[in-house]
XYZ file of C-alpha atoms in Angstrom:
481
model
C -32.476 -29.056 17.269
C -30.398 -27.451 14.511
C -32.347 -25.519 11.904
C -31.460 -24.564 8.356
C -30.911 -20.899 7.477
C -29.388 -18.577 4.898
C -26.554 -16.075 5.363
C -27.419 -13.876 2.401
C -28.776 -11.046 4.539
C -26.494 -11.483 7.552
C -24.054 -8.776 8.640
C -21.266 -10.032 10.872
C -19.918 -7.382 13.221
C -16.237 -7.224 14.250
C -17.188 -7.504 17.945
C -18.873 -10.856 17.199
C -16.253 -12.114 14.747
C -13.406 -11.590 17.199
C -15.017 -13.914 19.767
C -13.184 -16.676 17.919
C -9.637 -16.648 16.649
C -8.938 -17.679 13.070
C -7.664 -21.035 14.267
C -10.746 -21.644 16.441
C -13.194 -20.616 13.713
C -11.687 -23.042 11.235
C -11.310 -25.817 13.793
C -14.931 -25.621 15.014
C -16.205 -24.418 11.632
C -18.326 -21.806 13.373
C -19.212 -18.172 12.846
C -20.559 -16.183 15.826
C -23.406 -13.727 15.342
C -25.116 -11.656 18.038
C -28.849 -12.329 18.024
C -30.715 -12.834 21.332
C -27.487 -13.996 22.873
C -24.739 -15.468 20.732
C -25.716 -17.835 17.964
C -23.179 -20.099 16.270
C -23.841 -21.205 12.724
C -22.404 -24.608 11.882
C -21.967 -26.456 8.645
C -24.278 -29.443 8.411
C -21.420 -31.929 8.728
C -20.900 -30.954 12.394
C -24.503 -30.610 13.506
C -24.568 -33.963 15.299
C -21.478 -33.448 17.470
C -22.775 -32.245 20.869
C -19.373 -32.815 22.528
C -17.758 -30.328 20.141
C -20.515 -27.820 20.845
C -19.997 -28.153 24.603
C -16.264 -27.629 24.138
C -16.921 -24.467 22.131
C -19.320 -23.145 24.759
C -16.560 -23.553 27.349
C -14.121 -21.671 25.108
C -16.590 -18.819 24.643
C -18.046 -18.819 28.133
C -21.455 -18.455 26.443
C -24.322 -20.744 25.602
C -24.706 -21.368 21.897
C -27.691 -22.124 19.718
C -26.886 -24.045 16.553
C -28.272 -23.160 13.145
C -27.144 -25.110 10.119
C -25.877 -23.720 6.830
C -24.525 -25.599 3.836
C -20.804 -26.304 3.714
C -20.071 -24.193 0.628
C -21.679 -21.086 2.129
C -19.915 -21.589 5.457
C -16.561 -21.871 3.661
C -17.352 -18.632 1.832
C -17.867 -16.731 5.090
C -14.936 -18.373 6.863
C -12.633 -17.216 4.082
C -14.190 -13.748 4.103
C -14.177 -13.048 7.845
C -11.342 -15.295 9.039
C -8.916 -14.892 6.169
C -5.548 -16.543 6.483
C -2.579 -17.524 4.371
C -2.950 -20.566 2.165
C -1.678 -23.752 3.778
C 1.315 -25.507 2.277
C 0.984 -28.620 0.158
C 1.759 -30.741 3.204
C -1.077 -29.055 5.105
C 1.217 -27.375 7.603
C -0.671 -24.937 9.791
C 0.388 -21.320 9.517
C 0.520 -18.966 12.500
C -3.021 -17.638 12.865
C -4.491 -14.276 13.715
C -5.399 -13.084 17.160
C -8.982 -12.385 18.168
C -10.166 -11.612 21.668
C -8.781 -9.885 24.721
C -5.159 -10.561 25.650
C -1.962 -8.819 26.707
C -0.488 -10.046 23.425
C -3.125 -8.271 21.319
C -0.766 -5.673 19.871
C 2.007 -8.128 19.018
C -0.392 -10.575 17.397
C -2.178 -7.785 15.525
C 1.096 -6.601 13.974
C 2.169 -10.165 13.144
C -1.188 -10.853 11.511
C -1.072 -7.644 9.466
C 2.397 -8.514 8.180
C 1.379 -12.053 7.187
C -1.641 -10.658 5.345
C 0.726 -8.278 3.499
C -0.881 -5.190 4.973
C 0.912 -1.854 4.608
C -0.762 0.053 7.474
C -2.655 -0.536 10.715
C -5.157 2.113 11.881
C -6.450 2.306 15.464
C -9.334 4.747 15.747
C -11.570 5.920 18.581
C -15.051 7.403 18.257
C -17.811 8.423 20.649
C -19.364 4.966 20.951
C -16.695 2.537 19.801
C -13.107 1.904 18.795
C -12.004 -0.001 15.728
C -8.892 -1.469 14.133
C -8.519 -1.373 10.367
C -5.744 -2.662 8.119
C -4.857 -1.656 4.573
C -4.423 -4.489 2.071
C -3.685 -3.714 -1.596
C -4.473 -0.064 -0.919
C -7.954 -0.742 0.529
C -9.016 -0.376 4.167
C -10.594 -3.412 5.871
C -12.118 -3.297 9.352
C -10.556 -6.137 11.332
C -11.380 -5.707 15.039
C -13.367 -3.609 17.464
C -12.000 -2.671 20.884
C -13.690 -1.750 24.130
C -13.271 1.967 24.915
C -11.829 1.059 28.310
C -9.075 -1.046 26.667
C -8.139 1.436 23.946
C -5.946 3.817 26.052
C -3.846 0.876 27.290
C -3.193 -0.265 23.712
C -2.190 3.270 22.679
C 0.136 3.590 25.688
C 1.796 0.291 24.835
C 2.428 1.565 21.298
C 3.911 4.778 22.714
C 6.231 2.856 25.034
C 7.430 0.567 22.238
C 8.089 3.539 19.936
C 9.788 5.676 22.616
C 7.082 8.343 22.802
C 5.732 10.355 25.743
C 2.701 8.539 27.211
C 1.691 11.666 29.159
C 1.426 13.830 26.020
C -2.079 13.480 24.580
C -2.603 16.953 23.108
C 0.091 17.062 20.405
C 0.909 14.758 17.473
C 3.866 12.415 17.972
C 5.969 10.318 15.598
C 8.053 7.297 16.542
C 9.497 4.032 15.336
C 9.296 0.415 16.525
C 11.838 -2.278 15.745
C 9.449 -5.246 15.730
C 10.819 -8.740 16.382
C 8.455 -11.692 16.798
C 9.389 -15.254 15.889
C 10.779 -15.207 12.358
C 9.398 -11.708 11.742
C 11.769 -8.751 11.970
C 10.937 -5.338 10.518
C 10.512 -1.662 11.415
C 7.248 0.179 12.025
C 6.724 3.915 11.625
C 4.243 5.196 14.209
C 2.126 8.358 13.915
C -0.189 9.466 16.735
C -2.779 12.191 16.158
C -5.066 13.742 18.807
C -8.707 13.623 17.656
C -12.048 14.624 19.155
C -12.532 11.478 21.240
C -8.936 10.378 21.789
C -5.736 9.538 19.935
C -5.703 7.936 16.500
C -2.713 5.710 15.752
C -1.369 4.735 12.339
C 1.409 2.172 12.102
C 3.190 1.873 8.750
C 4.804 -1.547 8.350
C 8.144 -1.093 6.608
C 9.858 -3.772 4.535
C 13.481 -4.223 5.564
C 14.089 -6.950 2.995
C 14.954 -5.546 -0.432
C 16.094 -8.841 -1.963
C 12.811 -9.353 -3.863
C 12.667 -5.876 -5.390
C 13.350 -6.056 -9.113
C 13.039 -3.125 -11.504
C 12.021 -5.460 -14.328
C 8.963 -6.814 -12.468
C 7.401 -3.566 -11.207
C 5.182 -2.936 -14.226
C 7.326 -1.050 -16.774
C 6.522 -1.667 -20.427
C 9.606 -2.428 -22.532
C 9.827 1.063 -24.121
C 9.260 2.761 -20.747
C 11.892 0.619 -19.030
C 14.390 1.374 -21.798
C 13.780 5.110 -21.463
C 14.014 4.943 -17.671
C 17.268 2.981 -17.672
C 18.835 5.481 -20.074
C 18.122 8.227 -17.547
C 19.438 6.432 -14.444
C 22.593 5.195 -16.177
C 23.817 8.715 -16.893
C 26.701 9.826 -14.657
C 24.950 13.019 -13.531
C 21.625 14.817 -13.555
C 18.289 14.326 -11.777
C 15.715 11.553 -12.098
C 12.390 12.467 -10.470
C 9.455 10.154 -9.696
C 6.097 11.781 -8.978
C 2.820 10.487 -7.598
C 0.575 10.628 -4.528
C 1.351 8.957 -1.202
C 1.209 5.183 -1.492
C 1.805 5.017 -5.243
C 5.012 2.963 -4.991
C 7.537 5.735 -5.691
C 9.932 4.633 -2.955
C 9.845 1.006 -4.119
C 10.807 2.130 -7.627
C 13.680 4.170 -6.181
C 14.991 1.225 -4.142
C 14.769 -1.085 -7.157
C 16.803 1.503 -9.064
C 19.416 1.764 -6.296
C 19.677 -2.015 -6.184
C 20.501 -1.996 -9.898
C 23.057 0.827 -9.505
C 24.652 -0.582 -6.344
C 28.193 -1.508 -7.407
C 31.425 -1.701 -5.401
C 32.873 1.057 -7.574
C 30.200 3.601 -6.540
C 29.595 5.597 -3.382
C 25.814 5.827 -2.869
C 24.231 8.006 -0.163
C 20.559 8.375 0.758
C 18.580 10.686 3.049
C 15.144 9.219 3.831
C 12.097 9.605 6.034
C 11.642 6.820 6.902
C 14.223 4.251 5.783
C 11.836 1.641 4.373
C 14.394 -0.894 3.119
C 17.986 -1.579 4.051
C 20.440 -2.225 1.239
C 23.940 -3.574 1.823
C 26.572 -1.307 0.301
C 24.443 1.863 0.468
C 24.932 4.531 3.148
C 21.452 5.406 4.384
C 20.653 8.389 6.629
C 17.425 8.790 8.609
C 15.906 12.290 8.552
C 15.642 13.918 12.015
C 14.152 17.377 11.688
C 13.879 17.764 15.485
C 17.676 18.078 15.719
C 18.185 19.961 12.465
C 18.952 16.979 10.204
C 16.736 18.058 7.310
C 16.952 17.059 3.650
C 18.765 20.302 2.839
C 21.256 19.974 5.732
C 22.041 16.363 4.841
C 22.608 17.236 1.184
C 25.104 19.950 2.119
C 27.070 17.360 4.081
C 26.767 14.842 1.236
C 28.781 17.228 -0.970
C 31.777 16.555 1.292
C 31.251 12.779 1.298
C 32.535 12.181 -2.266
C 29.260 10.667 -3.553
C 28.551 9.234 -6.993
C 24.804 8.723 -6.557
C 22.478 10.441 -4.091
C 18.891 9.484 -3.273
C 16.662 12.103 -1.625
C 13.493 10.617 -0.131
C 11.345 13.574 -1.191
C 11.764 17.106 -2.533
C 9.477 19.042 -0.197
C 10.723 22.615 -0.266
C 12.850 25.179 -2.083
C 15.957 24.433 -0.010
C 15.902 20.723 -0.899
C 15.164 21.431 -4.578
C 18.011 23.948 -4.809
C 20.489 21.558 -3.194
C 19.429 18.714 -5.491
C 20.036 20.935 -8.535
C 23.416 21.979 -7.138
C 24.444 18.341 -6.634
C 23.411 17.456 -10.179
C 25.377 20.413 -11.591
C 28.526 19.285 -9.774
C 28.568 15.886 -11.470
C 26.341 13.659 -9.319
C 23.340 11.505 -10.188
C 20.388 12.491 -7.978
C 17.267 10.343 -7.541
C 14.212 11.689 -5.743
C 10.414 11.837 -5.484
C 7.986 14.737 -5.670
C 4.207 15.128 -5.353
C 2.676 16.082 -8.708
C -0.117 14.674 -10.905
C 1.915 13.992 -14.044
C 5.464 13.622 -15.268
C 5.466 16.986 -17.060
C 3.757 18.623 -14.064
C 6.980 18.041 -12.135
C 8.673 20.788 -14.148
C 6.121 23.492 -13.251
C 6.176 22.339 -9.610
C 9.957 22.806 -9.366
C 9.765 26.178 -11.114
C 7.100 27.235 -8.586
C 9.547 26.220 -5.854
C 12.021 28.745 -7.209
C 14.283 26.582 -9.389
C 15.364 28.640 -12.440
C 14.048 27.037 -15.676
C 17.480 27.116 -17.380
C 19.050 25.166 -14.492
C 16.229 22.621 -14.511
C 16.553 22.181 -18.283
C 20.280 21.443 -17.924
C 19.964 18.949 -15.034
C 16.713 16.965 -15.410
C 17.377 13.589 -17.061
C 14.033 11.838 -16.735
C 10.650 12.687 -15.243
C 8.437 9.798 -14.131
C 4.853 9.606 -12.893
C 3.429 6.422 -11.431
C 0.341 4.932 -9.806
C -0.550 1.564 -8.312
C -3.544 -0.353 -9.661
C -5.131 -3.414 -8.083
C -4.904 -6.513 -10.271
C -7.885 -8.831 -10.677
C -7.726 -12.193 -8.936
C -7.017 -14.770 -11.685
C -9.153 -17.386 -9.904
C -12.461 -15.527 -9.967
C -12.391 -12.676 -12.500
C -15.282 -12.867 -14.946
C -15.496 -11.576 -18.498
C -18.519 -9.500 -19.537
C -19.624 -7.333 -22.447
C -18.376 -3.783 -21.938
C -20.715 -0.794 -21.810
C -19.009 2.409 -23.002
C -21.179 4.487 -20.638
C -18.801 3.350 -17.881
C -16.136 5.726 -19.228
C -15.936 9.308 -17.875
C -18.117 11.624 -20.000
C -15.224 13.552 -21.581
C -13.039 10.498 -22.181
C -12.459 9.143 -25.675
C -11.180 5.561 -25.672
C -7.773 4.955 -27.209
C -9.277 1.953 -29.013
C -12.438 -0.112 -28.823
C -12.935 -2.591 -25.974
C -15.769 -5.072 -26.474
C -15.160 -7.317 -23.446
C -13.863 -6.488 -19.983
C -13.248 -8.370 -16.741
C -15.021 -7.643 -13.460
C -14.155 -8.484 -9.850
C -16.205 -11.248 -8.244
C -14.362 -12.484 -5.130
C -13.298 -15.921 -3.975
C -11.352 -17.676 -1.204
C -8.028 -16.829 -2.853
C -8.554 -13.042 -2.663
C -10.481 -12.761 0.632
C -13.586 -12.090 -1.504
C -12.302 -8.722 -2.694
C -11.944 -9.722 -6.348
C -8.373 -8.382 -6.438
C -5.016 -9.959 -5.670
C -1.905 -7.789 -5.634
C -1.091 -4.490 -7.302
C 0.890 -3.383 -10.321
C 2.502 -0.047 -11.106
C 1.710 1.957 -14.231
C 4.180 4.580 -15.411
C 4.554 7.695 -17.508
C 8.191 8.195 -18.536
C 9.468 11.398 -20.153
C 13.176 11.389 -21.106
C 14.305 15.005 -21.348
C 15.998 15.546 -24.720
C 17.238 18.743 -26.348
C 13.795 19.765 -27.683
C 12.098 19.322 -24.303
C 14.944 21.192 -22.595
C 14.209 24.177 -24.821
C 10.526 23.987 -23.896
C 11.446 23.966 -20.183
C 13.636 27.062 -20.665
C 10.764 28.818 -22.444
C 8.144 27.788 -19.830
C 6.058 25.792 -22.334
C 3.459 23.805 -20.362
C 1.697 21.839 -23.119
C 3.945 19.218 -24.707
C 1.283 16.611 -25.577
C 2.018 16.778 -29.325
C 5.737 16.359 -28.714
C 5.135 13.313 -26.494
C 2.744 11.804 -29.041
C 5.313 12.206 -31.834
C 7.898 10.414 -29.701
C 5.340 7.639 -28.909
C 5.629 8.231 -25.169
C 2.592 6.776 -23.411
C 0.769 8.606 -20.653
C -0.475 7.137 -17.375
C -3.961 6.928 -18.883
C -2.742 4.968 -21.921
C -0.746 2.453 -19.881
C -3.624 2.008 -17.421
C -6.066 1.562 -20.322
C -3.879 -1.191 -21.758
C -4.033 -3.077 -18.442
C -7.814 -2.732 -18.460
C -8.153 -3.836 -22.098
C -5.958 -6.877 -21.386
C -8.317 -7.968 -18.588
C -5.797 -7.450 -15.801
C -7.760 -4.769 -13.938
C -11.197 -3.128 -13.911
C -12.658 0.103 -15.240
C -13.216 1.201 -11.615
C -9.465 0.986 -10.910
C -8.361 3.009 -13.938
C -11.269 5.482 -13.839
C -9.401 8.212 -11.871
C -6.532 8.159 -14.392
C -8.779 8.618 -17.412
C -9.299 12.263 -16.444
C -5.587 12.888 -17.070
C -5.522 11.788 -20.664
């Protein structure tokens, strides 16, 4: 006889969750949990349907004991553990996620990750277990567990699809998959790393479609966008975008190229990897194994009569020197670099060996950016703000009495966040700043304040004060004020 229970203290493990696919879980309205055999918790509206229970037992190949929970709580856990895209207004069923053992596991895993707007898939092996995690809005979520006996076969299949050596298990390998499944078509960058217990695989899902990228919707404030556009519309010079991995630098570059892409211009790019394809732009994939490095490609670009050149990343002295040379010879160069702030880019390039006087004459605009998760509009809750939540050394730019916190609902997979937004720090290099670069002046905070140029911390703080994000999201940036 069904009994009533509560799920407040329950922990659902991936190995139990994946007994049912998303489609099956929603159809039977059941959540498996290992406890003296497998127990299936039903909503009370299905407790008197023994035929449905028998059907589910056949699907699972296990006997099931029924315990009843209320419908609202069951819906909460179905949305949390079996998240899926919202159905259309007509109730059309979307393609659902895979769960369970099948030869199609890898294909369905990739398709599911793409539909959930994941950026990366991680397959990891440890002493006792293997797991699959996906990254959504910058956060890792454990999705599946795999049997240790099945894991090598999955890794080998990835190697075969990406053209890698299945016999090589001692050295790192990098490859690429051109994924085609139904209406999905995109590229995947594959990285395989030998670890203590086996090989870890990371698959970066690349977006081939650049039609939806728009510079005006990335997160620029009006003054910042105006300053940025002034820099990229110059006929020559360098525009640099800095930030850590995964901060959206490449997306900003592609949005810029899309704006500059005219029939009257010859645009060349050297990238690793090519994340988007843009009609009318000549894109080159980096291949260091055969000598096609950033520096080598840029030397060839000089003979290709370019107007605009995009370099995926300035990594070394050779690339930095060539970028400066291209800018001096009348080309507009766009690139990215890893630094903590927009002004920090200058000292980084000088450390690479670029003479300050050359940098002062070629740098148009320096940009720093980060991605912040945006609160879900359906469940965010306003509360009184406690100033002790700020870092100890931080002084607020202005008083905030109320702030919004993440709660979680069906719309955001119970994370409290839905989507991300970029925050920027834009420094247009004028004559005064050029002189400071030549003289190796590292502190320009007063100059930036006089010109009313906002820092990353200020722009992030404005998002927080407006209730679009949380103090936890902007906290790391408040140390850079």
